[in-house]
C-alpha positions in Angstrom: 33.2 -84.6 -14.6 32.1 -81.3 -13.2 31.5 -81.5 -9.5 27.9 -81.7 -8.5 26.6 -78.7 -6.7 27.0 -79.0 -2.9 23.6 -77.5 -2.6 22.1 -80.9 -3.6 23.8 -82.7 -0.7 22.3 -83.0 2.7 24.2 -81.0 5.3 24.8 -83.8 7.8 26.7 -81.8 10.3 25.0 -79.7 13.0 28.1 -78.9 15.0 31.8 -79.1 14.1 34.1 -78.9 17.1 37.3 -77.0 16.7 40.4 -79.0 15.9 42.9 -79.0 18.8 46.5 -79.2 17.9 45.5 -81.0 14.7 48.2 -80.0 12.4 49.8 -82.9 10.7 47.9 -85.6 12.7 46.4 -87.4 9.7 48.3 -90.5 8.9 48.1 -94.1 7.6 48.1 -97.4 9.3 51.5 -98.9 9.9 50.9 -102.0 12.0 51.5 -105.5 10.6 48.1 -107.0 10.2 48.8 -110.6 9.2 46.5 -110.3 6.2 47.9 -108.7 3.0 45.3 -106.7 1.0 46.0 -106.4 -2.7 44.2 -104.5 -5.5 42.6 -102.2 -2.9 40.7 -105.2 -1.4 38.6 -105.1 1.8 38.9 -108.9 2.6 37.6 -109.0 6.1 35.2 -107.2 8.5 37.4 -104.2 9.3 39.8 -104.6 6.4 42.7 -106.5 8.1 43.6 -108.7 11.0 44.2 -105.7 13.2 40.6 -104.5 12.6 42.0 -101.1 11.8 39.2 -100.1 9.5 41.7 -98.4 7.2 42.3 -98.9 3.5 45.9 -97.7 2.7 45.3 -97.7 -1.0 41.6 -96.6 -1.1 40.9 -93.3 -3.0 38.2 -90.9 -2.0 35.8 -90.2 -4.9 35.8 -86.5 -4.1 33.1 -83.9 -4.5 31.6 -86.0 -7.3 30.7 -88.9 -4.9 27.4 -90.5 -5.7 25.8 -93.9 -6.1 27.4 -95.3 -9.3 25.1 -98.2 -9.2 22.9 -100.3 -6.9 21.7 -103.8 -7.4 19.3 -105.9 -5.3 21.1 -109.1 -4.5 18.6 -110.4 -1.9 15.0 -109.8 -0.8 16.2 -109.7 2.8 18.4 -107.3 4.8 22.1 -107.6 4.1 25.1 -108.0 6.4 28.3 -106.1 6.0 30.2 -106.8 2.8 33.8 -107.8 2.0 35.4 -107.4 -1.4 38.4 -109.0 -3.1 39.4 -109.4 -6.8 36.4 -107.4 -8.0 33.9 -109.7 -6.2 31.8 -108.5 -3.3 30.9 -111.2 -0.8 27.8 -110.4 1.3 25.4 -112.4 3.4 21.8 -111.8 4.3 19.9 -112.4 7.5 18.6 -115.8 6.3 22.2 -117.1 6.0 22.4 -116.8 2.2 26.0 -115.9 1.1 26.3 -114.1 -2.3 29.3 -113.5 -4.5 28.6 -110.5 -6.7 30.8 -109.5 -9.7 31.2 -105.7 -9.7 32.3 -105.6 -13.3 29.4 -107.6 -14.8 27.0 -106.5 -12.0 25.8 -110.0 -11.8 25.6 -112.6 -9.0 28.4 -115.1 -9.6 27.2 -117.7 -7.1 25.2 -118.1 -3.9 25.3 -120.7 -1.1 23.7 -121.0 2.3 25.7 -120.8 5.6 23.5 -121.8 8.5 23.5 -119.2 11.2 25.5 -116.7 9.2 25.4 -113.3 10.9 28.6 -111.5 9.8 30.8 -110.6 6.9 32.9 -113.4 5.5 36.7 -113.3 5.2 38.6 -113.8 2.0 42.1 -115.1 1.8 43.5 -115.9 -1.6 41.1 -118.1 -3.4 39.1 -119.1 -0.3 36.1 -117.5 1.4 35.6 -118.3 5.1 32.1 -117.9 6.6 31.1 -118.8 10.1 27.7 -119.3 11.6 26.7 -122.5 13.4 29.6 -124.0 11.4 32.8 -122.6 10.0 33.0 -123.3 6.2 35.7 -122.8 3.7 34.4 -122.1 0.2 36.0 -121.7 -3.2 36.0 -118.0 -4.1 35.5 -119.0 -7.8 32.3 -121.0 -7.5 31.3 -121.3 -3.9 31.9 -125.0 -3.6 32.6 -126.2 -0.1 36.3 -127.2 0.6 35.9 -128.1 4.3 33.5 -127.6 7.2 34.3 -127.3 10.9 31.3 -128.1 13.1 31.3 -125.3 15.7 28.1 -126.6 17.4 27.3 -123.4 19.2 24.6 -120.8 19.4 26.5 -117.8 18.1 29.9 -116.9 16.6 31.9 -113.9 15.5 33.3 -113.1 12.1 36.7 -114.8 11.5 40.0 -113.1 11.6 42.6 -114.7 9.3 46.3 -114.4 10.1 49.3 -116.6 9.3 47.3 -119.6 8.0 44.9 -119.6 11.0 41.3 -118.5 11.5 40.5 -116.9 14.8 37.0 -116.3 16.1 34.9 -116.2 19.3 31.9 -118.3 20.1 29.2 -118.7 22.8 26.9 -121.6 23.4 23.3 -121.8 24.6 24.5 -121.4 28.2 26.4 -118.2 27.3 29.7 -120.0 27.7 32.3 -117.9 25.7 35.3 -119.4 24.0 38.2 -118.2 21.9 38.9 -120.5 19.0 41.7 -121.1 16.4 41.3 -123.3 13.3 43.8 -124.2 10.6 42.8 -122.3 7.5 44.0 -125.1 5.1 42.5 -128.2 6.8 39.7 -126.9 9.1 41.2 -128.7 12.1 41.0 -126.9 15.4 44.3 -125.7 16.8 43.2 -124.5 20.2 40.1 -123.6 22.2 40.4 -121.3 25.2 37.3 -121.1 27.5 36.5 -117.7 28.9 35.4 -117.1 32.5 31.8 -116.3 31.6 28.8 -118.4 30.9 28.0 -121.6 32.7 31.3 -121.5 34.6 30.6 -117.9 35.9 27.8 -115.7 37.1 27.3 -113.8 33.8 26.9 -114.9 30.2 29.4 -114.2 27.4 29.1 -110.8 25.7 28.6 -109.9 22.1 30.5 -112.2 19.7 32.9 -109.8 17.9 36.0 -110.8 16.0 39.5 -110.7 17.6 42.4 -108.6 16.3 45.5 -110.6 15.5 48.8 -108.8 15.2 52.5 -109.9 15.6 51.6 -113.4 16.8 49.1 -112.3 19.5 45.3 -112.6 19.3 43.3 -110.0 21.2 39.7 -111.0 22.2 37.1 -109.0 24.1 34.4 -110.4 26.4 32.2 -108.3 28.6 34.5 -105.7 30.1 37.7 -107.6 29.6 40.4 -107.7 26.9 42.3 -111.0 26.6 45.7 -111.4 24.9 46.4 -115.0 23.7 49.4 -116.4 22.0 48.2 -117.0 18.4 50.3 -120.1 17.9 49.8 -122.0 21.1 46.6 -120.5 22.6 48.5 -119.7 25.8 46.9 -116.7 27.7 49.3 -113.8 28.0 47.4 -111.2 29.9 43.9 -109.8 30.6 42.7 -106.3 31.4 39.3 -105.0 32.5 37.8 -101.6 31.6 34.9 -99.8 33.1 32.0 -101.3 31.0 31.0 -103.9 28.5 32.9 -103.8 25.2 30.4 -104.6 22.3 32.8 -104.2 19.4 36.0 -105.7 17.9 39.3 -104.4 19.4 41.6 -102.5 17.1 45.4 -102.9 17.3 47.8 -100.5 15.7 51.5 -99.9 16.5 51.6 -101.8 19.8 48.3 -100.4 21.2 44.9 -102.0 21.7 41.9 -99.6 21.3 38.5 -100.4 22.8 35.6 -98.4 24.2 33.1 -98.8 27.0 31.6 -95.7 28.5 35.1 -94.3 27.6 37.6 -94.9 24.9 40.8 -96.8 26.1 44.2 -97.3 24.7 45.9 -100.3 26.2 49.5 -101.5 25.8 49.6 -104.6 23.5 52.5 -105.9 25.6 50.9 -106.2 29.0 47.4 -104.5 28.8 48.2 -101.5 31.0 46.1 -98.4 30.3 48.1 -95.8 28.3 45.2 -93.3 28.3 41.4 -93.1 28.5 39.1 -90.4 27.2 35.6 -89.6 28.5 33.3 -88.5 25.7 30.4 -87.4 27.8 27.1 -88.7 29.2 24.7 -91.1 27.4 27.4 -92.1 24.9 27.0 -95.6 23.4 30.4 -96.5 22.0 29.5 -99.9 20.7 31.1 -99.6 17.2 34.6 -100.7 16.3 37.0 -97.7 16.1 39.0 -96.9 12.9 42.6 -96.2 13.7 45.5 -94.8 11.7 49.0 -94.3 13.2 47.9 -91.0 14.8 44.1 -90.8 14.8 41.3 -92.8 16.4 37.8 -92.3 15.1 34.9 -93.4 17.3 31.2 -93.1 16.9 28.0 -93.1 19.0 25.5 -95.8 18.3 22.7 -94.0 20.0 23.2 -90.6 18.4 24.9 -89.4 15.2 28.1 -88.2 16.9 31.6 -88.8 15.7 34.9 -88.0 17.4 38.6 -88.0 16.3 41.1 -88.6 19.1 44.9 -88.5 19.0 46.5 -91.9 19.3 49.3 -90.5 21.5 47.2 -89.0 24.3 43.5 -89.5 23.5 42.9 -85.8 23.2 39.7 -84.9 21.2 40.8 -83.4 17.9 37.3 -82.7 16.6 33.7 -83.6 17.3 30.8 -83.6 14.8 27.1 -84.2 15.5 24.4 -85.0 13.0 20.7 -84.0 13.0 19.6 -87.2 14.7 19.7 -91.0 14.2 22.8 -93.0 15.0 26.3 -93.3 13.7 27.7 -96.7 12.5 31.2 -98.2 12.3 33.7 -95.8 10.7 36.2 -96.6 8.1 39.1 -94.6 6.7 40.8 -94.0 3.4 42.6 -91.2 1.6 42.5 -88.8 4.5 38.8 -89.3 4.9 36.6 -91.1 7.4 33.3 -92.6 6.2 30.5 -93.2 8.6 27.0 -94.7 7.9 24.2 -92.7 9.4 20.8 -94.2 10.1 18.0 -91.6 10.6 15.0 -90.4 8.7 17.3 -89.8 5.7 19.9 -92.6 5.8 23.2 -92.1 4.1 27.0 -92.3 4.1 28.8 -89.2 5.3 32.5 -88.5 4.4 34.4 -86.3 6.8 37.9 -84.8 6.4 40.1 -86.7 8.8 42.1 -83.6 9.7 39.3 -81.2 10.4 36.0 -83.1 10.6 34.6 -81.0 7.9 32.0 -82.7 5.7 33.3 -83.6 2.3 30.2 -85.2 0.9 27.1 -87.1 1.8 25.3 -89.7 -0.3 21.8 -91.0 0.5 21.3 -94.7 0.9 17.8 -96.1 0.8 16.8 -97.7 4.1 20.3 -98.2 5.4 18.8 -99.3 8.7 21.5 -101.2 10.6 24.0 -98.4 10.5 26.6 -100.4 12.6 27.6 -102.2 9.4 30.9 -100.8 8.0 31.2 -100.2 4.3 34.0 -101.9 2.3 36.4 -99.9 0.2 37.9 -101.2 -3.1 37.5 -99.6 -6.5 34.3 -98.1 -5.1 32.8 -97.8 -1.6 30.4 -100.6 -1.1 27.4 -100.3 1.3 24.8 -102.9 2.1 21.2 -101.9 2.9 18.1 -103.3 4.7 16.2 -103.9 1.5 18.8 -106.2 0.0 20.5 -103.6 -2.1 24.2 -103.4 -2.6 25.4 -99.9 -3.4 28.6 -98.8 -5.1 29.6 -95.2 -4.3 32.1 -93.6 -6.7 32.4 -90.6 -9.1 30.0 -91.7 -11.8 30.9 -90.7 -15.4 27.3 -90.3 -16.2 26.5 -87.7 -13.5 27.0 -84.2 -14.8 25.7 -81.9 -12.1 23.2 -81.6 -9.3 21.3 -78.6 -7.9 18.9 -78.2 -4.9 15.8 -77.1 -6.8 12.9 -79.5 -6.7 9.7 -79.7 -8.7 8.6 -80.5 -12.2 10.7 -80.0 -15.3 10.8 -78.4 -18.7 13.9 -78.1 -20.9 15.0 -75.8 -23.7 18.0 -73.6 -23.7 17.8 -73.8 -19.9 16.4 -76.3 -17.4 13.2 -74.9 -15.9 12.1 -76.3 -12.5 8.8 -75.3 -11.0 8.1 -75.7 -7.3 4.4 -75.3 -7.6 4.4 -72.3 -5.2 4.2 -69.4 -7.7 7.6 -69.4 -9.4 10.1 -71.4 -11.4 13.9 -71.4 -11.6 15.9 -71.3 -14.9 19.1 -73.4 -14.5 22.0 -73.4 -16.9 21.6 -76.7 -18.8 25.4 -77.4 -18.7 26.3 -76.5 -15.2 23.1 -76.4 -13.1 23.8 -72.9 -11.9 20.7 -70.7 -11.4 20.3 -68.1 -14.1 17.0 -66.4 -13.4 13.6 -66.8 -11.8 10.1 -66.5 -13.3 6.6 -66.4 -12.0 4.4 -69.4 -12.6 2.0 -71.4 -10.5 2.2 -74.4 -12.9 5.0 -76.3 -14.7 6.2 -74.1 -17.6 6.6 -75.5 -21.1 9.1 -74.7 -23.8 8.3 -74.2 -27.5 9.4 -71.9 -30.3 12.5 -70.9 -28.3 10.1 -69.4 -25.7 9.2 -70.4 -22.1 5.5 -70.3 -21.3 4.0 -70.3 -17.8 0.8 -69.4 -16.1 0.5 -66.9 -13.2 -2.9 -67.7 -11.7 -5.0 -65.7 -14.2 -2.3 -64.8 -16.7 -0.2 -66.5 -19.3 3.4 -65.2 -19.4 6.0 -65.8 -22.1 9.7 -65.4 -21.4 12.8 -65.4 -23.5 15.6 -67.9 -22.5 17.5 -65.0 -20.9 14.6 -64.2 -18.5 13.1 -61.2 -20.4 9.3 -61.2 -20.4 8.1 -61.2 -24.0 4.4 -60.9 -23.3 1.8 -61.3 -20.7 -1.9 -62.0 -21.3 -4.3 -61.6 -18.4 -7.4 -63.7 -18.2 -10.3 -62.9 -16.0 -10.5 -66.4 -14.4 -8.2 -68.8 -12.7 -6.3 -71.0 -15.0 -6.4 -74.7 -14.1 -4.9 -76.4 -17.1 -2.1 -75.7 -19.6 -0.4 -74.0 -21.1 -0.2 -76.3 -24.1 1.7 -74.8 -27.0 2.1 -75.4 -30.8 3.8 -73.3 -33.4 0.7 -71.1 -33.6 -1.2 -71.1 -30.3 -0.8 -71.3 -26.6 -3.9 -72.8 -25.0 -5.1 -72.7 -21.4 -8.3 -73.7 -19.6 -10.3 -73.2 -16.5 -13.7 -73.8 -15.0 -15.8 -74.4 -18.1 -13.6 -72.5 -20.6 -10.7 -72.8 -22.9 -8.8 -69.9 -24.5 -6.2 -69.9 -27.3 -3.6 -67.1 -27.6 -1.2 -66.3 -30.4 2.0 -68.1 -29.4 4.3 -65.3 -30.7 2.5 -62.3 -29.3 0.0 -63.4 -26.7 -2.9 -61.8 -28.7 -6.3 -63.3 -28.1 -7.4 -65.9 -30.7 -10.6 -67.5 -29.4 -12.4 -68.7 -26.3 -15.0 -71.4 -25.8 -17.1 -71.3 -22.7 -19.5 -73.9 -21.6 -23.2 -73.5 -21.0 -25.1 -74.9 -18.1 -25.1 -78.4 -19.7 -21.8 -78.2 -21.6 -18.5 -79.0 -19.8 -17.1 -78.2 -16.4 -13.6 -77.6 -14.9 -10.8 -78.5 -17.4 -8.4 -81.0 -15.9 -5.9 -81.6 -18.7 -5.4 -80.3 -22.2 -3.8 -81.3 -25.4 -3.6 -79.5 -28.8 -3.5 -80.5 -32.4 -3.2 -77.6 -34.9 -5.6 -75.1 -33.5 -8.0 -77.6 -32.0 -7.8 -78.2 -28.2 -8.8 -81.4 -26.6 -9.9 -81.0 -23.0 -10.7 -83.5 -20.3 -13.7 -82.2 -18.3 -16.4 -84.1 -16.4 -14.8 -87.4 -17.3 -15.1 -86.8 -21.0 -12.8 -85.6 -23.8 -14.1 -82.5 -25.5 -12.8 -81.1 -28.9 -12.8 -77.3 -29.0 -11.7 -74.7 -31.6 -12.6 -71.2 -32.7 -16.0 -72.4 -33.7 -16.8 -73.8 -30.3 -17.4 -77.3 -29.2 -17.0 -79.8 -32.0 -17.6 -83.1 -30.2 -17.2 -85.0 -26.9 -16.7 -88.7 -26.2 -15.9 -91.2 -23.5 -16.6 -91.6 -19.8 -14.3 -91.8 -16.8 -11.5 -90.1 -18.9 -8.4 -89.2 -16.8 -5.9 -88.0 -19.3 -5.5 -87.1 -23.0 -2.6 -87.0 -25.5 -2.6 -86.2 -29.2 -0.4 -87.4 -32.1 -1.9 -89.0 -35.2 -5.1 -89.5 -33.2 -6.7 -88.4 -30.0 -5.8 -90.8 -27.2 -7.5 -91.0 -23.8 -6.8 -93.0 -20.7 -9.7 -93.9 -18.4 -10.5 -94.8 -14.9 -11.6 -98.2 -16.2 -7.9 -98.9 -17.3 -8.6 -98.5 -21.0 -6.8 -96.5 -23.7 -9.1 -95.4 -26.5 -8.1 -93.8 -29.8 -10.4 -91.3 -31.5 -10.1 -89.8 -34.9 -10.0 -86.0 -35.1 -13.7 -86.2 -36.1 -14.6 -88.0 -32.8 -15.0 -91.4 -34.3 -13.6 -94.3 -32.2 -10.7 -96.1 -33.9 -9.8 -98.7 -31.2 -9.8 -99.3 -27.5 -7.7 -101.7 -25.4 -8.1 -102.8 -21.8 -4.7 -102.9 -20.2 -3.6 -106.1 -18.4 -2.0 -104.5 -15.4 -3.4 -101.9 -13.0 -6.9 -100.5 -12.5 -6.8 -97.1 -14.1 -4.7 -95.1 -16.6 -3.2 -92.0 -15.0 -0.7 -90.7 -17.7 -0.5 -90.8 -21.4 2.4 -89.6 -23.6 2.1 -89.6 -27.4 5.7 -88.8 -28.5 7.7 -91.1 -30.8 5.1 -93.7 -29.8 2.2 -94.1 -27.4 2.9 -94.8 -23.7 0.5 -95.2 -20.8 1.1 -95.3 -17.1 -1.4 -97.5 -15.3 -1.9 -97.6 -11.6 -3.3 -100.0 -9.0 -3.8 -99.1 -5.3 -2.5 -101.8 -2.9 -4.8 -103.6 -0.5 -3.8 -101.3 2.3 -5.0 -98.3 0.3 -1.9 -96.3 1.2 0.5 -97.3 -1.6 0.3 -97.7 -5.4 1.9 -99.9 -8.0 2.4 -98.6 -11.5 3.4 -99.9 -14.9 4.6 -98.3 -18.1 2.8 -99.7 -21.1 3.9 -99.2 -24.8 1.0 -99.4 -27.2 1.1 -100.1 -30.9 -2.1 -99.9 -33.0 -4.3 -100.8 -30.1 -2.1 -103.6 -28.8 0.2 -103.8 -25.8 3.7 -104.0 -27.2 5.6 -104.3 -23.9 5.2 -103.5 -20.2 7.8 -102.2 -17.8 7.8 -102.2 -14.0 10.9 -101.7 -11.9 12.3 -105.2 -11.2 12.8 -104.8 -7.5 10.0 -102.3 -6.6 7.0 -104.2 -5.3 5.0 -101.0 -4.7 5.7 -97.5 -5.9 5.1 -94.9 -8.4 6.3 -93.9 -11.9 6.5 -90.3 -13.2 5.3 -89.2 -16.6 7.6 -90.8 -19.3 9.3 -89.0 -22.1 10.7 -90.4 -25.4 13.6 -89.5 -27.6 16.0 -91.3 -30.0 14.3 -94.7 -29.8 14.4 -94.7 -26.0 11.8 -94.1 -23.4 12.9 -92.5 -20.1 10.9 -92.8 -16.9 11.6 -92.2 -13.2 10.5 -94.3 -10.3 10.1 -94.1 -6.5 13.0 -96.5 -6.2 15.2 -93.4 -6.8 16.2 -94.3 -10.4 15.7 -93.1 -13.9 15.4 -95.9 -16.5 16.2 -95.6 -20.2 14.3 -98.3 -22.0 14.5 -99.4 -25.6 11.4 -98.1 -27.4 11.1 -101.3 -29.4 10.9 -103.9 -26.6 11.2 -102.0 -23.2 14.6 -103.6 -22.3 16.7 -101.6 -19.9 19.5 -99.7 -21.7 20.8 -97.4 -19.0 20.0 -96.6 -15.4 20.7 -93.4 -13.4 20.6 -93.2 -9.6 19.0 -90.2 -7.8 18.7 -89.3 -4.2 14.9 -89.7 -3.8 11.7 -90.6 -5.5 11.8 -89.3 -9.1 8.9 -86.9 -9.9 9.8 -85.5 -13.3 12.1 -86.5 -16.3 13.0 -84.5 -19.4 15.4 -85.0 -22.3 17.4 -82.3 -24.2 20.3 -83.1 -26.5 22.8 -85.5 -24.8 21.5 -85.1 -21.3 18.7 -86.6 -19.2 17.3 -84.2 -16.5 15.4 -85.5 -13.5 14.0 -84.1 -10.2 13.8 -86.0 -7.0 15.1 -84.4 -3.8 17.0 -82.1 -6.1 17.6 -81.7 -9.8 20.2 -83.7 -11.6 21.7 -83.8 -15.1 22.8 -87.2 -16.5 25.0 -87.7 -19.5 23.8 -90.0 -22.2 
């Protein structure tokens, strides 16, 4: 696909430090981890038993990186995911464990693991999850194979190596222990009590998984690293650093990496300090590092700061700093480090491992707990606070993105109005800006011409930006233009004017008297008759003046084979062109109709304000001869808004505040396709084989 425009991506970086002696320092992990990852799996918390956070076979999606899909798998915040064999395993904060098939995009099975707080581990055909108990589950259907009763208050994720499961626990007294359990039978192999908790003056620290490499299990507790023989449980050595270690240790090529107020490299043989690096004041290094054979990536959990250090000497290779928020646990693949960022605009940032330069940034809705590492397989999987699982890849359906925001019209170009006096004409195939026109309202396209209003004037442009004509009115335009083959109609405070669509020549004006009609809110046209919404009524106007008016509390109007109005009483009413009422229907959902579209069918958007009065909930309703044919509301959007729909080729397209554009079957409203955007969708348009949408930018999606 063509690369989306970088203009549409948030610039995460505020400062990029110069690389120091960085030539050739990007590498891959070479340590033996004890867990073999196949098919680009991410089978445990930090990919492998060494907690390296590195996927040797993972491929960066490149400049086309975007949300390929998102699915809500729970109504509660999710924990970090693991993935193997095309199945993502992820828990939520209630202890529910979910197996999600990434091909079918369906939940394969769910189960409950009491006290689950971490990512499960997957080895072969078995999933291991630990909470108040350690359970072994069938990867195929989630059935329990065995259960080991831990009987403690908290436990870490498990690390699997050489047929054994290693994890750390602490009881209600804060007593910490290092545990090893046989992966096949669930019997305990050894249990080493730590010198914290009830047998010491201080409680055990954060329960984080150990690293297990070359027959040694490395645990952390408070400010100490412990090396324990993985087979026998015999302590080998222990080393204290200068502050509490709140993350899993990482072991690569005979070195153990941990951070307190500084980052430390310890010898895996005896625990002596090989180097330590001070990264400044007020740094909270409580996320696990990601380590290749020559690079250590560490992040700041209190601010969005990221560092790359050399594994040989700890020298800072580069530093980047975001615009606020916090940086989560980093992971590495394909010469790129990926870091979740939680701030006012959550997302996943991809940085070049060699230079620290930003490669891309993808927004994630309410990422929240940014300490959770993503998992890398065929896509990059990220879990969010709203129960959504996201897959980041290079979507085939995403054509291009641009940074223009506003409302849309399409023709030979894509026209985006920002509502501040001008609009941009973008190339429909590439998204590149072609020219700019003056308009204070959304332009419309018809007859191969672009029509816009410039306060008191109507302006017509050719697709190349040449002004065809301009017709100045004496009063402010508040509605329109609405265009047919013959006329372009605009309205204002108590008046409606029709102009020749080809030349801009004056055709007619109807102005209200003192008891006639007030400010025109919306317009629709059939032939040379205009239908205006004013003073809560629909008014029919033509060259002979006012023909008829009807209704009360009218919000919107649309015309096809009849004149359709939507009301504040949540009704849709159909009038004949002579003003006679044909039918009316009270809609089942919502409290008022805010949008009507009569195009290859009749579609209404109905709105209800929530009890708080600050949010709204909206439904799309398809109407057929005065009956509700079907209703659509985003499945996992309890509150939010829908933009005006558009219809083409037996489908209805509508955007929502859940950052998606939905393509629905016109016959029954079933979802046919879904396109992910970076923000609340405010406008959708169709032209040829593309869907165009605006949210926090403008995007083109292939059909």
